[in-house]
Amino acid sequence: MARTVWNSTVGKKTVMAVSGLIMLLYLVVHMIGNLKIFFGAGEFNHYAHWLRTVGEPFMHYEWTLWLVRIVLVAAVVAHAVSAYQLSRRDIRARPTKYVHRKARASYATRTMRWGGIILALFIVWHVLDLTTGTVHSGGFQEGHPYQNVVDTFSTWYGNAIYIVAMLAVGLHVRHGFWSAAQTLGAGSRSRDRALKTTANVLALVLTAGFIAVPVGVMTGVVS
């Protein structure tokens, strides 16, 4: 039965919707945590340490954090695979392009695929930069996330990569939230306007919230 659901277009769209909402919830929490950097190094570093001790003593050190990471990886993989397979089905169903050249979809809709690729590449870079320190500039300091963030956004390319990725996040959320609501049956004529407004507000708040951090470093508010 699970295989039958997965093989159907509706099943893949449902997987995309649920996994997308999981990632959206993470983005909201992650953005709120990131904004703690404006309260100083002590506050931000303490928050980073707390993430590793959530659930103690029932959960061992970092177990909760790793559980969240596993769920997120599963959501990202499920989202990417279902998106790719749906895209291939769409191409097979419509091997020739439409006669009309004028784009009928919104900019966010037309860039969902490229936006997804940009975000996938950014996730890899972000992990290598601020989690493992592999590509980090200025010397990665384990246990000092505040200084690591300042180091990253003290470089022009660190800011450029992050800001472009966050703009892609905004576009992705704007279209994805409304699309997920339709897939899960929450959409209707009476709710569509509210859902689109919610999608726009979420996209704007997340984009502004994430971009506030590199802007804070660039302007010297965070140093």
PDB file of C-alpha atoms in Angstrom:
ATOM      1  CA  MET A   1       0.000   0.000   0.000  1.00  0.00           C
ATOM      2  CA  ALA A   2       2.832   2.399   0.855  1.00  0.00           C
ATOM      3  CA  ARG A   3       4.450   1.608  -2.481  1.00  0.00           C
ATOM      4  CA  THR A   4       1.200   2.257  -4.324  1.00  0.00           C
ATOM      5  CA  VAL A   5       0.804   5.637  -2.609  1.00  0.00           C
ATOM      6  CA  TRP A   6       4.433   6.568  -3.326  1.00  0.00           C
ATOM      7  CA  ASN A   7       4.136   5.610  -7.001  1.00  0.00           C
ATOM      8  CA  SER A   8       1.110   7.862  -7.478  1.00  0.00           C
ATOM      9  CA  THR A   9       1.407  11.541  -8.365  1.00  0.00           C
ATOM     10  CA  VAL A  10      -0.835  12.475  -5.441  1.00  0.00           C
ATOM     11  CA  GLY A  11       1.336  10.418  -3.080  1.00  0.00           C
ATOM     12  CA  LYS A  12       4.522  12.152  -4.215  1.00  0.00           C
ATOM     13  CA  LYS A  13       2.893  15.576  -3.893  1.00  0.00           C
ATOM     14  CA  THR A  14       1.765  14.678  -0.368  1.00  0.00           C
ATOM     15  CA  VAL A  15       5.311  13.619   0.548  1.00  0.00           C
ATOM     16  CA  MET A  16       6.570  16.929  -0.850  1.00  0.00           C
ATOM     17  CA  ALA A  17       3.979  18.877   1.137  1.00  0.00           C
ATOM     18  CA  VAL A  18       4.604  17.150   4.482  1.00  0.00           C
ATOM     19  CA  SER A  19       8.400  17.197   4.158  1.00  0.00           C
ATOM     20  CA  GLY A  20       8.240  20.843   3.090  1.00  0.00           C
ATOM     21  CA  LEU A  21       6.205  21.800   6.155  1.00  0.00           C
ATOM     22  CA  ILE A  22       8.702  19.977   8.405  1.00  0.00           C
ATOM     23  CA  MET A  23      11.526  22.017   6.882  1.00  0.00           C
ATOM     24  CA  LEU A  24       9.467  25.203   7.156  1.00  0.00           C
ATOM     25  CA  LEU A  25       8.972  24.610  10.882  1.00  0.00           C
ATOM     26  CA  TYR A  26      12.721  24.115  11.239  1.00  0.00           C
ATOM     27  CA  LEU A  27      13.427  27.341   9.337  1.00  0.00           C
ATOM     28  CA  VAL A  28      11.188  29.357  11.660  1.00  0.00           C
ATOM     29  CA  VAL A  29      12.876  27.928  14.774  1.00  0.00           C
ATOM     30  CA  HIS A  30      16.341  28.283  13.235  1.00  0.00           C
ATOM     31  CA  MET A  31      15.712  31.931  12.321  1.00  0.00           C
ATOM     32  CA  ILE A  32      14.575  32.757  15.864  1.00  0.00           C
ATOM     33  CA  GLY A  33      17.705  31.080  17.245  1.00  0.00           C
ATOM     34  CA  ASN A  34      19.931  32.960  14.793  1.00  0.00           C
ATOM     35  CA  LEU A  35      18.549  36.318  15.943  1.00  0.00           C
ATOM     36  CA  LYS A  36      19.969  35.651  19.414  1.00  0.00           C
ATOM     37  CA  ILE A  37      23.299  36.739  17.964  1.00  0.00           C
ATOM     38  CA  PHE A  38      22.130  40.352  18.422  1.00  0.00           C
ATOM     39  CA  PHE A  39      22.149  39.807  22.219  1.00  0.00           C
ATOM     40  CA  GLY A  40      25.874  39.153  22.304  1.00  0.00           C
ATOM     41  CA  ALA A  41      28.405  36.332  22.174  1.00  0.00           C
ATOM     42  CA  GLY A  42      27.484  34.920  25.589  1.00  0.00           C
ATOM     43  CA  GLU A  43      23.796  34.597  24.749  1.00  0.00           C
ATOM     44  CA  PHE A  44      24.419  33.082  21.312  1.00  0.00           C
ATOM     45  CA  ASN A  45      27.073  30.607  22.477  1.00  0.00           C
ATOM     46  CA  HIS A  46      24.875  29.573  25.412  1.00  0.00           C
ATOM     47  CA  TYR A  47      22.001  28.898  22.997  1.00  0.00           C
ATOM     48  CA  ALA A  48      24.279  26.762  20.806  1.00  0.00           C
ATOM     49  CA  HIS A  49      25.373  24.775  23.865  1.00  0.00           C
ATOM     50  CA  TRP A  50      21.752  24.350  25.005  1.00  0.00           C
ATOM     51  CA  LEU A  51      20.888  22.750  21.650  1.00  0.00           C
ATOM     52  CA  ARG A  52      23.333  19.964  22.493  1.00  0.00           C
ATOM     53  CA  THR A  53      21.958  19.359  25.983  1.00  0.00           C
ATOM     54  CA  VAL A  54      18.211  19.355  25.252  1.00  0.00           C
ATOM     55  CA  GLY A  55      16.515  16.425  26.974  1.00  0.00           C
ATOM     56  CA  GLU A  56      19.288  15.696  29.489  1.00  0.00           C
ATOM     57  CA  PRO A  57      19.616  13.616  31.555  1.00  0.00           C
ATOM     58  CA  PHE A  58      17.049  11.378  29.799  1.00  0.00           C
ATOM     59  CA  MET A  59      18.741  12.028  26.450  1.00  0.00           C
ATOM     60  CA  HIS A  60      22.521  11.791  26.190  1.00  0.00           C
ATOM     61  CA  TYR A  61      24.604  14.806  25.108  1.00  0.00           C
ATOM     62  CA  GLU A  62      23.701  15.776  21.491  1.00  0.00           C
ATOM     63  CA  TRP A  63      21.195  12.903  21.085  1.00  0.00           C
ATOM     64  CA  THR A  64      18.239  15.262  20.640  1.00  0.00           C
ATOM     65  CA  LEU A  65      20.225  17.387  18.196  1.00  0.00           C
ATOM     66  CA  TRP A  66      21.144  14.315  16.152  1.00  0.00           C
ATOM     67  CA  LEU A  67      17.520  13.159  16.190  1.00  0.00           C
ATOM     68  CA  VAL A  68      16.478  16.522  14.737  1.00  0.00           C
ATOM     69  CA  ARG A  69      19.248  16.264  12.130  1.00  0.00           C
ATOM     70  CA  ILE A  70      18.089  12.778  11.081  1.00  0.00           C
ATOM     71  CA  VAL A  71      14.489  13.963  10.683  1.00  0.00           C
ATOM     72  CA  LEU A  72      15.677  16.965   8.654  1.00  0.00           C
ATOM     73  CA  VAL A  73      17.889  14.850   6.382  1.00  0.00           C
ATOM     74  CA  ALA A  74      14.979  12.451   5.802  1.00  0.00           C
ATOM     75  CA  ALA A  75      12.694  15.397   4.984  1.00  0.00           C
ATOM     76  CA  VAL A  76      15.234  16.945   2.585  1.00  0.00           C
ATOM     77  CA  VAL A  77      15.830  13.627   0.773  1.00  0.00           C
ATOM     78  CA  ALA A  78      12.099  12.853   0.534  1.00  0.00           C
ATOM     79  CA  HIS A  79      11.387  16.374  -0.728  1.00  0.00           C
ATOM     80  CA  ALA A  80      14.180  16.314  -3.315  1.00  0.00           C
ATOM     81  CA  VAL A  81      13.412  12.810  -4.622  1.00  0.00           C
ATOM     82  CA  SER A  82       9.674  13.429  -4.946  1.00  0.00           C
ATOM     83  CA  ALA A  83      10.315  16.814  -6.614  1.00  0.00           C
ATOM     84  CA  TYR A  84      12.721  15.246  -9.118  1.00  0.00           C
ATOM     85  CA  GLN A  85      10.390  12.370  -9.956  1.00  0.00           C
ATOM     86  CA  LEU A  86       7.394  14.685 -10.358  1.00  0.00           C
ATOM     87  CA  SER A  87       9.484  16.899 -12.618  1.00  0.00           C
ATOM     88  CA  ARG A  88      10.425  13.915 -14.798  1.00  0.00           C
ATOM     89  CA  ARG A  89       6.783  12.878 -15.034  1.00  0.00           C
ATOM     90  CA  ASP A  90       5.831  16.391 -16.060  1.00  0.00           C
ATOM     91  CA  ILE A  91       8.468  16.396 -18.822  1.00  0.00           C
ATOM     92  CA  ARG A  92       7.367  12.973 -20.099  1.00  0.00           C
ATOM     93  CA  ALA A  93       3.728  14.059 -20.122  1.00  0.00           C
ATOM     94  CA  ARG A  94       4.581  17.257 -22.028  1.00  0.00           C
ATOM     95  CA  PRO A  95       7.657  16.559 -24.229  1.00  0.00           C
ATOM     96  CA  THR A  96       7.085  19.701 -26.332  1.00  0.00           C
ATOM     97  CA  LYS A  97       6.907  23.242 -24.996  1.00  0.00           C
ATOM     98  CA  TYR A  98       3.713  25.259 -24.907  1.00  0.00           C
ATOM     99  CA  VAL A  99       3.017  27.467 -27.926  1.00  0.00           C
ATOM    100  CA  HIS A 100       2.476  30.518 -25.707  1.00  0.00           C
ATOM    101  CA  ARG A 101       5.793  32.139 -24.911  1.00  0.00           C
ATOM    102  CA  LYS A 102       4.457  34.495 -22.270  1.00  0.00           C
ATOM    103  CA  ALA A 103       4.959  33.088 -18.785  1.00  0.00           C
ATOM    104  CA  ARG A 104       1.641  32.388 -17.076  1.00  0.00           C
ATOM    105  CA  ALA A 105       3.086  31.364 -13.715  1.00  0.00           C
ATOM    106  CA  SER A 106       4.599  33.576 -11.043  1.00  0.00           C
ATOM    107  CA  TYR A 107       8.351  34.134 -10.811  1.00  0.00           C
ATOM    108  CA  ALA A 108       8.474  31.962  -7.687  1.00  0.00           C
ATOM    109  CA  THR A 109       6.681  29.108  -9.467  1.00  0.00           C
ATOM    110  CA  ARG A 110       9.014  29.221 -12.468  1.00  0.00           C
ATOM    111  CA  THR A 111      12.120  29.252 -10.279  1.00  0.00           C
ATOM    112  CA  MET A 112      11.093  26.511  -7.831  1.00  0.00           C
ATOM    113  CA  ARG A 113      13.346  23.927  -9.483  1.00  0.00           C
ATOM    114  CA  TRP A 114      16.389  26.178  -9.744  1.00  0.00           C
ATOM    115  CA  GLY A 115      15.689  27.484  -6.260  1.00  0.00           C
ATOM    116  CA  GLY A 116      15.704  23.933  -4.937  1.00  0.00           C
ATOM    117  CA  ILE A 117      19.081  23.248  -6.544  1.00  0.00           C
ATOM    118  CA  ILE A 118      20.515  26.489  -5.129  1.00  0.00           C
ATOM    119  CA  LEU A 119      19.259  25.593  -1.646  1.00  0.00           C
ATOM    120  CA  ALA A 120      20.642  22.044  -1.859  1.00  0.00           C
ATOM    121  CA  LEU A 121      24.090  23.400  -2.748  1.00  0.00           C
ATOM    122  CA  PHE A 122      23.821  26.024  -0.016  1.00  0.00           C
ATOM    123  CA  ILE A 123      22.977  23.426   2.648  1.00  0.00           C
ATOM    124  CA  VAL A 124      26.160  21.517   1.785  1.00  0.00           C
ATOM    125  CA  TRP A 125      28.240  24.714   1.932  1.00  0.00           C
ATOM    126  CA  HIS A 126      26.566  25.891   5.149  1.00  0.00           C
ATOM    127  CA  VAL A 127      27.276  22.600   6.942  1.00  0.00           C
ATOM    128  CA  LEU A 128      30.901  22.563   5.748  1.00  0.00           C
ATOM    129  CA  ASP A 129      31.282  26.176   6.841  1.00  0.00           C
ATOM    130  CA  LEU A 130      29.639  26.446  10.261  1.00  0.00           C
ATOM    131  CA  THR A 131      29.211  22.833  11.425  1.00  0.00           C
ATOM    132  CA  THR A 132      32.361  20.987  10.378  1.00  0.00           C
ATOM    133  CA  GLY A 133      34.516  24.065   9.636  1.00  0.00           C
ATOM    134  CA  THR A 134      35.923  22.429   6.493  1.00  0.00           C
ATOM    135  CA  VAL A 135      35.572  25.528   4.283  1.00  0.00           C
ATOM    136  CA  HIS A 136      35.427  28.076   7.089  1.00  0.00           C
ATOM    137  CA  SER A 137      37.426  31.274   6.772  1.00  0.00           C
ATOM    138  CA  GLY A 138      39.465  32.786   9.601  1.00  0.00           C
ATOM    139  CA  GLY A 139      40.070  29.573  11.521  1.00  0.00           C
ATOM    140  CA  PHE A 140      37.121  27.513  12.764  1.00  0.00           C
ATOM    141  CA  GLN A 141      36.703  27.545  16.572  1.00  0.00           C
ATOM    142  CA  GLU A 142      34.853  24.557  18.005  1.00  0.00           C
ATOM    143  CA  GLY A 143      32.356  25.667  20.633  1.00  0.00           C
ATOM    144  CA  HIS A 144      32.491  29.341  19.590  1.00  0.00           C
ATOM    145  CA  PRO A 145      29.644  29.721  17.074  1.00  0.00           C
ATOM    146  CA  TYR A 146      29.405  33.501  17.558  1.00  0.00           C
ATOM    147  CA  GLN A 147      32.958  34.068  16.354  1.00  0.00           C
ATOM    148  CA  ASN A 148      32.502  31.548  13.534  1.00  0.00           C
ATOM    149  CA  VAL A 149      29.435  33.410  12.268  1.00  0.00           C
ATOM    150  CA  VAL A 150      31.254  36.749  12.430  1.00  0.00           C
ATOM    151  CA  ASP A 151      34.195  35.230  10.511  1.00  0.00           C
ATOM    152  CA  THR A 152      31.897  33.924   7.756  1.00  0.00           C
ATOM    153  CA  PHE A 153      30.070  37.206   7.256  1.00  0.00           C
ATOM    154  CA  SER A 154      33.279  39.218   7.350  1.00  0.00           C
ATOM    155  CA  THR A 155      33.994  37.943   3.817  1.00  0.00           C
ATOM    156  CA  TRP A 156      32.221  39.233   0.701  1.00  0.00           C
ATOM    157  CA  TYR A 157      31.622  35.738  -0.674  1.00  0.00           C
ATOM    158  CA  GLY A 158      30.182  34.492   2.627  1.00  0.00           C
ATOM    159  CA  ASN A 159      27.626  37.299   2.531  1.00  0.00           C
ATOM    160  CA  ALA A 160      26.891  36.837  -1.177  1.00  0.00           C
ATOM    161  CA  ILE A 161      26.300  33.087  -0.904  1.00  0.00           C
ATOM    162  CA  TYR A 162      24.103  33.438   2.184  1.00  0.00           C
ATOM    163  CA  ILE A 163      21.980  36.334   0.911  1.00  0.00           C
ATOM    164  CA  VAL A 164      21.337  34.712  -2.491  1.00  0.00           C
ATOM    165  CA  ALA A 165      20.352  31.475  -0.726  1.00  0.00           C
ATOM    166  CA  MET A 166      17.981  33.311   1.641  1.00  0.00           C
ATOM    167  CA  LEU A 167      16.298  35.068  -1.281  1.00  0.00           C
ATOM    168  CA  ALA A 168      15.808  31.613  -2.812  1.00  0.00           C
ATOM    169  CA  VAL A 169      14.337  30.443   0.514  1.00  0.00           C
ATOM    170  CA  GLY A 170      11.825  33.284   0.417  1.00  0.00           C
ATOM    171  CA  LEU A 171      10.672  32.442  -3.104  1.00  0.00           C
ATOM    172  CA  HIS A 172      10.527  28.739  -2.271  1.00  0.00           C
ATOM    173  CA  VAL A 173       8.459  29.293   0.874  1.00  0.00           C
ATOM    174  CA  ARG A 174       6.134  31.759  -0.855  1.00  0.00           C
ATOM    175  CA  HIS A 175       5.065  29.240  -3.473  1.00  0.00           C
ATOM    176  CA  GLY A 176       5.662  26.055  -1.491  1.00  0.00           C
ATOM    177  CA  PHE A 177       3.469  26.911   1.510  1.00  0.00           C
ATOM    178  CA  TRP A 178       0.430  27.692  -0.626  1.00  0.00           C
ATOM    179  CA  SER A 179       1.074  24.644  -2.805  1.00  0.00           C
ATOM    180  CA  ALA A 180       1.370  22.361   0.236  1.00  0.00           C
ATOM    181  CA  ALA A 181      -1.917  23.701   1.598  1.00  0.00           C
ATOM    182  CA  GLN A 182      -3.648  22.848  -1.690  1.00  0.00           C
ATOM    183  CA  THR A 183      -2.143  19.357  -1.745  1.00  0.00           C
ATOM    184  CA  LEU A 184      -3.218  18.609   1.830  1.00  0.00           C
ATOM    185  CA  GLY A 185      -6.756  19.819   1.186  1.00  0.00           C
ATOM    186  CA  ALA A 186      -6.590  23.027   3.216  1.00  0.00           C
ATOM    187  CA  GLY A 187      -7.223  25.273   0.237  1.00  0.00           C
ATOM    188  CA  SER A 188     -10.626  26.574  -0.808  1.00  0.00           C
ATOM    189  CA  ARG A 189     -12.097  29.700  -2.389  1.00  0.00           C
ATOM    190  CA  SER A 190     -12.733  31.230   1.021  1.00  0.00           C
ATOM    191  CA  ARG A 191      -9.247  30.380   2.338  1.00  0.00           C
ATOM    192  CA  ASP A 192      -7.049  30.988  -0.695  1.00  0.00           C
ATOM    193  CA  ARG A 193      -6.565  34.677   0.004  1.00  0.00           C
ATOM    194  CA  ALA A 194      -5.623  34.028   3.650  1.00  0.00           C
ATOM    195  CA  LEU A 195      -3.257  31.209   2.636  1.00  0.00           C
ATOM    196  CA  LYS A 196      -1.508  33.369   0.034  1.00  0.00           C
ATOM    197  CA  THR A 197      -1.186  36.212   2.533  1.00  0.00           C
ATOM    198  CA  THR A 198       0.274  33.805   5.098  1.00  0.00           C
ATOM    199  CA  ALA A 199       2.724  32.481   2.493  1.00  0.00           C
ATOM    200  CA  ASN A 200       3.839  36.011   1.596  1.00  0.00           C
ATOM    201  CA  VAL A 201       4.274  37.026   5.251  1.00  0.00           C
ATOM    202  CA  LEU A 202       6.209  33.846   6.079  1.00  0.00           C
ATOM    203  CA  ALA A 203       8.492  34.346   3.080  1.00  0.00           C
ATOM    204  CA  LEU A 204       9.116  37.988   3.948  1.00  0.00           C
ATOM    205  CA  VAL A 205       9.747  37.371   7.671  1.00  0.00           C
ATOM    206  CA  LEU A 206      12.071  34.420   7.066  1.00  0.00           C
ATOM    207  CA  THR A 207      14.066  36.215   4.369  1.00  0.00           C
ATOM    208  CA  ALA A 208      14.419  39.387   6.444  1.00  0.00           C
ATOM    209  CA  GLY A 209      15.188  37.461   9.637  1.00  0.00           C
ATOM    210  CA  PHE A 210      17.967  35.385   8.089  1.00  0.00           C
ATOM    211  CA  ILE A 211      19.492  38.248   6.107  1.00  0.00           C
ATOM    212  CA  ALA A 212      19.532  40.427   9.249  1.00  0.00           C
ATOM    213  CA  VAL A 213      22.499  38.423  10.569  1.00  0.00           C
ATOM    214  CA  PRO A 214      24.998  39.081   7.719  1.00  0.00           C
ATOM    215  CA  VAL A 215      23.741  42.665   7.514  1.00  0.00           C
ATOM    216  CA  GLY A 216      24.375  43.006  11.251  1.00  0.00           C
ATOM    217  CA  VAL A 217      27.964  41.825  10.820  1.00  0.00           C
ATOM    218  CA  MET A 218      28.550  44.007   7.756  1.00  0.00           C
ATOM    219  CA  THR A 219      27.299  47.126   9.553  1.00  0.00           C
ATOM    220  CA  GLY A 220      29.239  46.406  12.755  1.00  0.00           C
ATOM    221  CA  VAL A 221      26.126  45.857  14.896  1.00  0.00           C
ATOM    222  CA  VAL A 222      27.424  42.319  15.433  1.00  0.00           C
ATOM    223  CA  SER A 223      31.182  42.187  15.874  1.00  0.00           C
TER     224      SER A 223
END
